[in-house]
Coordinates of C-alpha atoms in Angstrom, one line a residue:
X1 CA 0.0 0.0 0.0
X2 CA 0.9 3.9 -0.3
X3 CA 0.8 4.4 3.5
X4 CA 0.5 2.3 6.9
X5 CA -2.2 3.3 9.5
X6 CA -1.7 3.1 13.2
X7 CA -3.8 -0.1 13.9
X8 CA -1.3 -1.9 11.0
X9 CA 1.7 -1.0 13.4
X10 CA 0.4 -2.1 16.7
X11 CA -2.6 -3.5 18.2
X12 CA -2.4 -1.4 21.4
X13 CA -3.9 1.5 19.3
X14 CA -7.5 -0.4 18.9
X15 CA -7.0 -1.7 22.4
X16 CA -6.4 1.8 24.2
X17 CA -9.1 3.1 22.3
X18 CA -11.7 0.3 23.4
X19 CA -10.4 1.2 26.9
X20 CA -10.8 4.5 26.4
X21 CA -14.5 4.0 25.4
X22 CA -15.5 1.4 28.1
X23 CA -14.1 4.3 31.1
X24 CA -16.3 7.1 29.1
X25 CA -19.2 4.3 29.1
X26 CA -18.7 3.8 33.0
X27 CA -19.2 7.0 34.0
X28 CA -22.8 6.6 32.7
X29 CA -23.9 3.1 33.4
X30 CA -24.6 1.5 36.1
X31 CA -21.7 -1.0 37.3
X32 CA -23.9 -4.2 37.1
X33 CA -25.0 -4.5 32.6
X34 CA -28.1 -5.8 33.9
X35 CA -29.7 -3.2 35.4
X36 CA -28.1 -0.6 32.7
X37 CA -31.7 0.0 31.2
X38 CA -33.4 2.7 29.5
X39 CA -37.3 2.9 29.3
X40 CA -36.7 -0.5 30.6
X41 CA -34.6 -1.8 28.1
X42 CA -31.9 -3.4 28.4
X43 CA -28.8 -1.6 27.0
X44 CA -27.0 -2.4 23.7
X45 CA -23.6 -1.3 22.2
X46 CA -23.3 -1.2 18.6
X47 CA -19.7 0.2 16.7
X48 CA -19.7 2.5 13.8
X49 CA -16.0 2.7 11.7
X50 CA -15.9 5.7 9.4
X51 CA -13.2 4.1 6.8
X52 CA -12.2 0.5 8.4
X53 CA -9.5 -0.4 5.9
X54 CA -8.8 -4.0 6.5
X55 CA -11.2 -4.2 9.5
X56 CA -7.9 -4.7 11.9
X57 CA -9.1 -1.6 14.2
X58 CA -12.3 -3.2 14.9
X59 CA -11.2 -6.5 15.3
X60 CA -9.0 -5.2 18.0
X61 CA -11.7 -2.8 19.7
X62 CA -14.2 -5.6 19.7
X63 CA -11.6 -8.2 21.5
X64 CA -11.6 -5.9 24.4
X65 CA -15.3 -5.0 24.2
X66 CA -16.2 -8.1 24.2
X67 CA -13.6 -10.0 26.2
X68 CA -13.8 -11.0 29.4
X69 CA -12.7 -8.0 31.8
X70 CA -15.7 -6.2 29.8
X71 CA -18.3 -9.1 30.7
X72 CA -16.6 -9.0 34.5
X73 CA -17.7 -5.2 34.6
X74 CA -21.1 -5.5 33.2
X75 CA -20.1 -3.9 30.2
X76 CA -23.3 -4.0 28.0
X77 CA -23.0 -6.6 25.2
X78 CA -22.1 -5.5 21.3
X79 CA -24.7 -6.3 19.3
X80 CA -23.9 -4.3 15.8
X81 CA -21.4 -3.4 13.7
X82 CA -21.3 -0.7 11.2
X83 CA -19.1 -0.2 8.6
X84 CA -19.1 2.6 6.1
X85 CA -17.0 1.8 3.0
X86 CA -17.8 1.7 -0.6
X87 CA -14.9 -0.6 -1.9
X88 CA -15.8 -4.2 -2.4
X89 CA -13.0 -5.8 -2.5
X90 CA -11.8 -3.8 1.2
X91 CA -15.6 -5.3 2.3
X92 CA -14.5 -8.8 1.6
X93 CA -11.4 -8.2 3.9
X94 CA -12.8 -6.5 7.0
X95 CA -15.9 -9.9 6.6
X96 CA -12.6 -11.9 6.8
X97 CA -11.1 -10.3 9.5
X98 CA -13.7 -9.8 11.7
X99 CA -15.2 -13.2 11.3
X100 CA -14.6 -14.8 14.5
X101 CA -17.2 -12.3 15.6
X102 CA -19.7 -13.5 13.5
X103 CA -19.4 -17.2 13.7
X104 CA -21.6 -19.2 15.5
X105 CA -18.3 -20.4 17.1
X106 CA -17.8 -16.6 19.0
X107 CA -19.9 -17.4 21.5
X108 CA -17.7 -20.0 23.0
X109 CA -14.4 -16.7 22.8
X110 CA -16.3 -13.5 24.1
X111 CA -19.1 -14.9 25.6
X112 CA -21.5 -12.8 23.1
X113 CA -23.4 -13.7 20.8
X114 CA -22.4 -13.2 17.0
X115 CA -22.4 -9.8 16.3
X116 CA -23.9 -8.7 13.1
X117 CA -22.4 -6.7 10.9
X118 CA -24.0 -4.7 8.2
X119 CA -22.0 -1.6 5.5
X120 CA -23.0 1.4 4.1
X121 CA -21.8 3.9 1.2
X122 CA -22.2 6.7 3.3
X123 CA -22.7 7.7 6.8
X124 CA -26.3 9.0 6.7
X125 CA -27.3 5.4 5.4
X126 CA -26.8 4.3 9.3
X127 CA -30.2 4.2 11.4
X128 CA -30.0 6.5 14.4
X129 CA -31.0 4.0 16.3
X130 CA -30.5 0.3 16.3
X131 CA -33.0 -0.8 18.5
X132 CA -33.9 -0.1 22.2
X133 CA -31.4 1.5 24.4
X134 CA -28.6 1.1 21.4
X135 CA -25.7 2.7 22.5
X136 CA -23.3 3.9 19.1
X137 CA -19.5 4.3 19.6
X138 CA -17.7 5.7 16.8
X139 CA -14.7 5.4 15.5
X140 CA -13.1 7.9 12.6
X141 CA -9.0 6.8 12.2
X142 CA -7.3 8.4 9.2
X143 CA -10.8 9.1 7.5
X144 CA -11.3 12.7 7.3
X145 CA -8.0 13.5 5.8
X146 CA -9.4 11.7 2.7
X147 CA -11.9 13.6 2.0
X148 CA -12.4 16.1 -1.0
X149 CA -11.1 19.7 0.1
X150 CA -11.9 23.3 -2.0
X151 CA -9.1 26.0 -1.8
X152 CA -10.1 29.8 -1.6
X153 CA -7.9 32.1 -1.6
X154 CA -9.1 36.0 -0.5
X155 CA -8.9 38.9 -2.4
X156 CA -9.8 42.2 -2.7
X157 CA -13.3 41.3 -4.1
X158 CA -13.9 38.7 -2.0
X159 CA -12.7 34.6 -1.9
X160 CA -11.7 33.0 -5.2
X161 CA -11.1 29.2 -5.7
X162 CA -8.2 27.6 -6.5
X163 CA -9.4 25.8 -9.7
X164 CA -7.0 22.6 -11.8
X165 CA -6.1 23.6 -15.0
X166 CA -4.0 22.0 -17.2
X167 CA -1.0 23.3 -19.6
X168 CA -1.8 22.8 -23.4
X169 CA 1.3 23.7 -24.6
X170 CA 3.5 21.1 -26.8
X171 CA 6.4 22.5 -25.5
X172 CA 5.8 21.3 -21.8
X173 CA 7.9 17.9 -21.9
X174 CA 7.5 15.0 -19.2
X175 CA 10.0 12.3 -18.9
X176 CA 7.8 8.5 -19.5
X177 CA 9.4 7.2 -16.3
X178 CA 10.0 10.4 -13.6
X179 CA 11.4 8.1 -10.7
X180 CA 8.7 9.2 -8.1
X181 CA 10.3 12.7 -7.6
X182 CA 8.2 15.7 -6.4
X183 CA 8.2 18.2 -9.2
X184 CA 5.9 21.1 -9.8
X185 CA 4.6 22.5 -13.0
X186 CA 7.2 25.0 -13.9
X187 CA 9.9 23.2 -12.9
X188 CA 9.7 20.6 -16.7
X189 CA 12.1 22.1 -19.0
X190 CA 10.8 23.7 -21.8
X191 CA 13.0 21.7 -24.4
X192 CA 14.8 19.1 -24.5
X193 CA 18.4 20.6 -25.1
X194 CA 21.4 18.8 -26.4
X195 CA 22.6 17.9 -22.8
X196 CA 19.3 16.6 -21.7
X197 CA 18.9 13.5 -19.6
X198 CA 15.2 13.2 -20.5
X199 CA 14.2 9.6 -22.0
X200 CA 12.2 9.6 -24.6
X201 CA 10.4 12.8 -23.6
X202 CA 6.7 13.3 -24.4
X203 CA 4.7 15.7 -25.3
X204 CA 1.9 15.3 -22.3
X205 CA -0.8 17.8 -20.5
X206 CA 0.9 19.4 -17.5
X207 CA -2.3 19.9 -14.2
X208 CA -1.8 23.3 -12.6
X209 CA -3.6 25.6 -10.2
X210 CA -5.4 28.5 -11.7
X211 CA -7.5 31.1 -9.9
X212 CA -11.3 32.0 -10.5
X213 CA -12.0 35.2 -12.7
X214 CA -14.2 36.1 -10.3
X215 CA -15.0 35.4 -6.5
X216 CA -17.5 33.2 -5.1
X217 CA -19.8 33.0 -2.4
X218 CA -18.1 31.2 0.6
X219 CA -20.5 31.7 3.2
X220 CA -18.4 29.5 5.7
X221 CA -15.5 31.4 5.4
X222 CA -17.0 34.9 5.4
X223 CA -19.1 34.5 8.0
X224 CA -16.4 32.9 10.4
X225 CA -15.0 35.4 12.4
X226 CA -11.8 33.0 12.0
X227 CA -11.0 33.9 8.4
X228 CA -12.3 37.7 9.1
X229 CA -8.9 39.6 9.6
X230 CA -7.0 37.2 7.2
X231 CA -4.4 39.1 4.7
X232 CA -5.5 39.3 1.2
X233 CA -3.3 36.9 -0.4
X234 CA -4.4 34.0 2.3
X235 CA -5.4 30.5 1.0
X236 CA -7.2 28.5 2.9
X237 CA -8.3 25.1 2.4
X238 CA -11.7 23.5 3.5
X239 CA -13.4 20.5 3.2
X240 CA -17.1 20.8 2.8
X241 CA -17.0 16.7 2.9
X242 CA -15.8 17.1 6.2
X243 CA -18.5 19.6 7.5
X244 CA -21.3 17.2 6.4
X245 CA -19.8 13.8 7.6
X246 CA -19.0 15.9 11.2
X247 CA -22.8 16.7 11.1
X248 CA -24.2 13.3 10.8
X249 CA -21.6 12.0 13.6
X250 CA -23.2 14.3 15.6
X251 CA -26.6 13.0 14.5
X252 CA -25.9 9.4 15.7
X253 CA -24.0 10.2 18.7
X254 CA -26.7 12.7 19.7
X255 CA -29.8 10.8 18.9
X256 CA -30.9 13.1 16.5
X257 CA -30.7 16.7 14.7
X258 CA -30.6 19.2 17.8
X259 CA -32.5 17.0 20.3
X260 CA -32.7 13.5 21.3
X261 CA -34.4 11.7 19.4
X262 CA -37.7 10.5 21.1
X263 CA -39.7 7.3 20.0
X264 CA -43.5 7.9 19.5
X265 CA -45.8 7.3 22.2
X266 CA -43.0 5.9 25.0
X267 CA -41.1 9.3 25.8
X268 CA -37.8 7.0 25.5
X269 CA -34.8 8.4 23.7
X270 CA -31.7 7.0 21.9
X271 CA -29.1 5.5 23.8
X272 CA -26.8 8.2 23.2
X273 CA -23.3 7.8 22.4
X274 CA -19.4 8.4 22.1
X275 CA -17.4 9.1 19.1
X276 CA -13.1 9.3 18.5
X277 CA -11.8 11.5 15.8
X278 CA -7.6 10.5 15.1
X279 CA -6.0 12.4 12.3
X280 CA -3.5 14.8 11.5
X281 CA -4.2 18.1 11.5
X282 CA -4.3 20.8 13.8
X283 CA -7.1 23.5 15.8
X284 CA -6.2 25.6 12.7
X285 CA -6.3 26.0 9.0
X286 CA -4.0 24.9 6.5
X287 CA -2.9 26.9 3.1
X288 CA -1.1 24.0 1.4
X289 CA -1.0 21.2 2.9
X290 CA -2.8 19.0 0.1
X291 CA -0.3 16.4 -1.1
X292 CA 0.2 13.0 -2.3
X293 CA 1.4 9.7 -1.0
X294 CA 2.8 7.3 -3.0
X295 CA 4.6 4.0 -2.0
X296 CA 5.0 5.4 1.4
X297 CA 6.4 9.0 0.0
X298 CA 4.9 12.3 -0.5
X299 CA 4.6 13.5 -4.1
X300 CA 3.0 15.8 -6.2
X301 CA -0.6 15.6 -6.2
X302 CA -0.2 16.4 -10.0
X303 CA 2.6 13.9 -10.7
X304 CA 0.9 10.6 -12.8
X305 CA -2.3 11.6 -11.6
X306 CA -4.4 8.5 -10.2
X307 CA -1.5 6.8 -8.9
X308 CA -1.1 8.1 -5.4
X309 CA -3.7 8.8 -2.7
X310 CA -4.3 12.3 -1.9
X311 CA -4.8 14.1 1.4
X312 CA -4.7 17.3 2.9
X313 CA -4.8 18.3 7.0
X314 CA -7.5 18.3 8.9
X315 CA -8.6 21.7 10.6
X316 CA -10.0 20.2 13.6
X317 CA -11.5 23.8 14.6
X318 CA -13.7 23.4 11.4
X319 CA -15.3 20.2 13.0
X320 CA -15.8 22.3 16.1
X321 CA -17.6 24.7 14.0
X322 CA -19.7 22.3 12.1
X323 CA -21.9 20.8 15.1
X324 CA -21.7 24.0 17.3
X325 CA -25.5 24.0 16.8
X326 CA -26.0 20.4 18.4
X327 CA -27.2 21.0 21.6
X328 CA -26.9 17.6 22.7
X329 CA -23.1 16.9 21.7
X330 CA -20.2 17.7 23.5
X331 CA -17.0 18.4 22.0
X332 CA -13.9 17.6 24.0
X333 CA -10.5 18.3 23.1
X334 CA -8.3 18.4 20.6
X335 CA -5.5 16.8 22.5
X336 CA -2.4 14.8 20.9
X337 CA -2.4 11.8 20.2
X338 CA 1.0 10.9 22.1
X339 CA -1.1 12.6 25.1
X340 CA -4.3 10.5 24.3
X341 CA -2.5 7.5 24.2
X342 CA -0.1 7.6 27.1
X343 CA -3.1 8.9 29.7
X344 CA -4.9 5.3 28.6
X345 CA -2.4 3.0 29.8
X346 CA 0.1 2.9 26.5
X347 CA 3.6 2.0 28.9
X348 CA 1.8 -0.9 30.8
X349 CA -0.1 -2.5 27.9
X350 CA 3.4 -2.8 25.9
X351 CA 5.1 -3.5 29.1
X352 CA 3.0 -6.7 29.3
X353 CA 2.9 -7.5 26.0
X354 CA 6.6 -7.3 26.1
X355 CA 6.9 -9.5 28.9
X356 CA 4.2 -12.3 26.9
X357 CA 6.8 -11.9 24.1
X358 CA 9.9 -12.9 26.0
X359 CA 7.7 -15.4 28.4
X360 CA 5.9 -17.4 25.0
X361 CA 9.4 -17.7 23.3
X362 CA 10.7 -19.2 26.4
X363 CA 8.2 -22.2 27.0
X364 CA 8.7 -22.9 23.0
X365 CA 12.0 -22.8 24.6
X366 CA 11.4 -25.5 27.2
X367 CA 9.2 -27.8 24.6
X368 CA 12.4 -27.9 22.1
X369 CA 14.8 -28.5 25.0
X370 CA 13.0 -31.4 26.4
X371 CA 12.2 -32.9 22.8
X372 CA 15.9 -32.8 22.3
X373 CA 16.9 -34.7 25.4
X374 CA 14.8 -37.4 24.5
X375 CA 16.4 -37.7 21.0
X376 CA 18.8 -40.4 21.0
X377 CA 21.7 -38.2 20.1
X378 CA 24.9 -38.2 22.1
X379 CA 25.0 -36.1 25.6
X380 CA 27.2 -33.5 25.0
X381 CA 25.5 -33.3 21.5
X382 CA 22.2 -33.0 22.8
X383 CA 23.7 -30.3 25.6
X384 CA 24.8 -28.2 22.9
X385 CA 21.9 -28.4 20.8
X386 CA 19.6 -27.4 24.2
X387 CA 21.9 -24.1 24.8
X388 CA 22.0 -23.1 21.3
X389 CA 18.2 -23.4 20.7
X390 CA 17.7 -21.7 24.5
X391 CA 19.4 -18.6 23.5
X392 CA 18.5 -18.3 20.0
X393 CA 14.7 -19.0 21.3
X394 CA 15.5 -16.0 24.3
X395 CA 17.1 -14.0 21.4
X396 CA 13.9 -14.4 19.4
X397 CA 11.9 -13.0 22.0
X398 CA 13.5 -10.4 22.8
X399 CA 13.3 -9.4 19.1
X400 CA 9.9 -9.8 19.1
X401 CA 9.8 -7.9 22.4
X402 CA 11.7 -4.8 20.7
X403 CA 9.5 -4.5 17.5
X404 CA 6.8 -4.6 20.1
X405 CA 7.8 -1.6 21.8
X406 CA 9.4 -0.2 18.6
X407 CA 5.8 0.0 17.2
X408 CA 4.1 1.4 19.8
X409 CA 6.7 4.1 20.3
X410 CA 6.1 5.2 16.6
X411 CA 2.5 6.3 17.4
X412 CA 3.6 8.5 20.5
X413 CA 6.9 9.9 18.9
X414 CA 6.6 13.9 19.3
X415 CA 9.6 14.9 17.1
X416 CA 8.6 17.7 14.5
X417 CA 6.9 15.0 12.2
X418 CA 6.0 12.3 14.8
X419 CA 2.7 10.8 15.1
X420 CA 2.3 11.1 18.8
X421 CA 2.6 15.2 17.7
X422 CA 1.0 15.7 14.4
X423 CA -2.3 13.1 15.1
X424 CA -4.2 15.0 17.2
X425 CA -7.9 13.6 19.0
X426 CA -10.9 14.4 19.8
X427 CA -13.9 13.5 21.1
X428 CA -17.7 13.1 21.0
X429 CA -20.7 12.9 23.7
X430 CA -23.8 13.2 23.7
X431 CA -25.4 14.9 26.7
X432 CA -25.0 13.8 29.8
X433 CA -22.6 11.1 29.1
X434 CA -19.2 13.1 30.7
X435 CA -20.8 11.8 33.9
X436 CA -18.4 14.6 35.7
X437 CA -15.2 12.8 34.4
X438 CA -12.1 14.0 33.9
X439 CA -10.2 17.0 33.8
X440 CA -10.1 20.1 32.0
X441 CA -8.1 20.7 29.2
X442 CA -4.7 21.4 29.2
X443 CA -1.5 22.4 27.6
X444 CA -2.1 21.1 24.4
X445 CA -4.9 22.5 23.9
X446 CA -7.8 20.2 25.4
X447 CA -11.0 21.7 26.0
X448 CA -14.7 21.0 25.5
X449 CA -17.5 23.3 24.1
X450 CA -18.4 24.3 27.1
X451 CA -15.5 25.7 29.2
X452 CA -18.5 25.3 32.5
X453 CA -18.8 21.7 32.0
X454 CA -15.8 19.2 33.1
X455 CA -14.3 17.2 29.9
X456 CA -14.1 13.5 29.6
X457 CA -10.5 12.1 30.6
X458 CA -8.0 12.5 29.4
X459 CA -9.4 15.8 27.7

């Protein structure tokens, strides 16, 4: 693939974010499942992923959901599964992967019943509601930076868009074969002179950004006392994709448009919910931050155009804006995702994961050595054979071990580029759920809509 998302490095992502949702979910419900009823209905769970990719994030949220320390704390039982993604042939691999949650045979693992699970093109295709007393926790990794962005830029008259053009002239020349390096429009010679490496150059149409004649109405930008004071000259880019997607979140976490939604005739509403946005971006806009990634490099958007994915930043202040009118969400955070992360628990899952590493590769250990003893090889042959497989086996754990914590400490890394720095999170509620958890935000910026109310931990 072009890139590698956090739950493809290590499964302590999923898992930290399932722990994060069952200690949101506590504050809320009552400690014994049973009694956790609305309208006298028993509660129900159900995930939503925005964008599951191979369906390994799920797969590791719903272990923990639906493992044992969950059924020990009357965690209510997962009953759905969501999934919104288009591409068939990603659908066959999340069914694959998430299959032992299905089977009749998963019963007998997480002491659930099969879950079902159900996809959708889009997000509004998802009821509200599953059922009585549904519960809906969302999950949205790496899925808003994928979506389509518009580029204004303000001038004099008002905003223009930043349109794609392309060059027509037979003098532009592109190499057949440009090695996957990052070159803009002007930068393609105009001819091919006598000392040019060029192979084989082509006459081909060169993309470009152009600029609208004449400015158009952006009423989300010039209404936004944000983008009021900005220079002229200021590009900004939004993603009206975005907007819309954070509005029907909202609608599912909340229960409904700006109130919860109420069933006819029983006065009960929606079970409510939680939601985790992970992606980078920032509490700001971005000017140019739309790029492409190709074989695990950036490139030119414009370079071989349908070859690499394209992404831009997500302004995570935008989002804010977009469900400011939901009076039954809460918006809490953004914090980093290094900050997110450690607060759950990150240093004592891989601590005990490391120690299962080391632990597993020594009783292979032990079933080798004593297999080799019985062998009727010679003594000192069969000593020598024991030691070496010993250590190579120890050494082969602590490999594993390594990688372990290697992996984990990519997603918290804070360097200029890191993920722990430039992911950033935030979080969903609907009314009532904070339960009075938590702290306020702090020097990374956490906060909630309402600076009054306290924030859900750790934001």
């Amino acid at each position: 693939g072009d890139f590698i998302t956090s739950p493809e490095i290590t499964q302590v992502f999923g898992e930290l974010i399932a722990v994060w949702f069952i200690s949101a979910l506590q504050a809320m419900i009552p400690p014994n499942g049973a009694s956790a009823t609305t309208g006298g209905h028993k509660r129900k769970l159900r995930l939503v992923e925005l964008g599951p990719g191979r369906g390994t994030l799920s797969s590791d949220i719903l272990r923990v959901l639906t493992g044992p320390v969950a059924s020990r704390i009357g965690l209510p039982p997962v009953t759905n599964v969501h999934l919104v993604e288009m591409s068939p042939a990603l659908r066959a691999k999340q069914e694959k992967t998430l299959e032992r949650y299905t089977s009749a045979a998963s019963k007998s693992s997480n002491s659930h019943n099969p879950l079902s699970i159900e996809w959708h093109d889009h997000i509004d295709d998802i009821p509200v509601d599953d059922g009585d007393g549904t519960q809906t926790l969302v999950i949205a990794n790496e899925f808003f930076d994928a979506l389509p962005i518009n580029i204004f830029e303000k001038a004099v008259d008002g905003w223009h868009e930043v349109l794609v053009d392309e060059y027509t002239s037979p003098n532009v020349l592109i190499p057949n074969n440009p090695g996957g390096g990052i070159i803009s429009g002007a930068s393609y010679p105009r001819t091919a002179g006598p000392t040019s490496t060029l192979a084989s150059p082509v006459h081909h149409p060169r993309l470009r950004f152009v600029l609208s004649k004449e400015s158009v109405p952006v009423l989300a930008l010039s209404t936004n006392k944000r983008f009021a004071s900005l220079p002229v000259g200021t590009r900004v880019e939004y993603s009206r994709g975005s907007v819309g997607t954070m509005r029907s979140l909202a609608r599912l976490i909340g229960g409904g448009d700006n109130e919860p939604q109420r069933e006819q005739g029983t006065g009960r509403k929606s079970g409510g919910g939680l939601g985790l946005i992970i992606d980078y971006g920032a509490e700001r806009f971005f000017s140019s931050s739309f790029r492409g990634f190709r074989n695990h490099e950036i490139t030119d958007p414009f370079h071989q155009p349908g070859n690499s994915d394209l992404t831009a930043n997500v302004d995570f202040a935008t989002l804010k804006d977009a469900v400011e009118d939901f009076s039954n969400v809460r918006i809490h955070g953004a914090i980093s995702q290094a900050r997110f992360l450690v607060s759950m628990g990150l240093e004592a899952r891989v601590a005990g994961l490391m120690r299962a590493a080391v632990a597993e590769e020594g009783r292979s250990s032990s079933s080798s050595s004593s297999s080799s003893s019985s062998s009727p090889s010679p003594s000192v042959m069969t000593k020598e054979v024991t030691t070496t497989t010993t250590t190579t086996t120890t050494m082969m754990g602590k490999r594993r071990s390594e990688m372990i914590r290697e992996g984990a400490m990519k997603l918290v890394d804070e360097g200029p580029v890191g993920m722990g720095k430039t992911f950033q999170v935030m979080a969903l509620s609907s009314e009532g759920q904070d339960g009075g958890a938590g702290v306020d935000g702090g020097a990374d910026g956490g906060c909630s809509s309402s600076s009054a109310s306290p924030s859900l931990y750790p934001f």
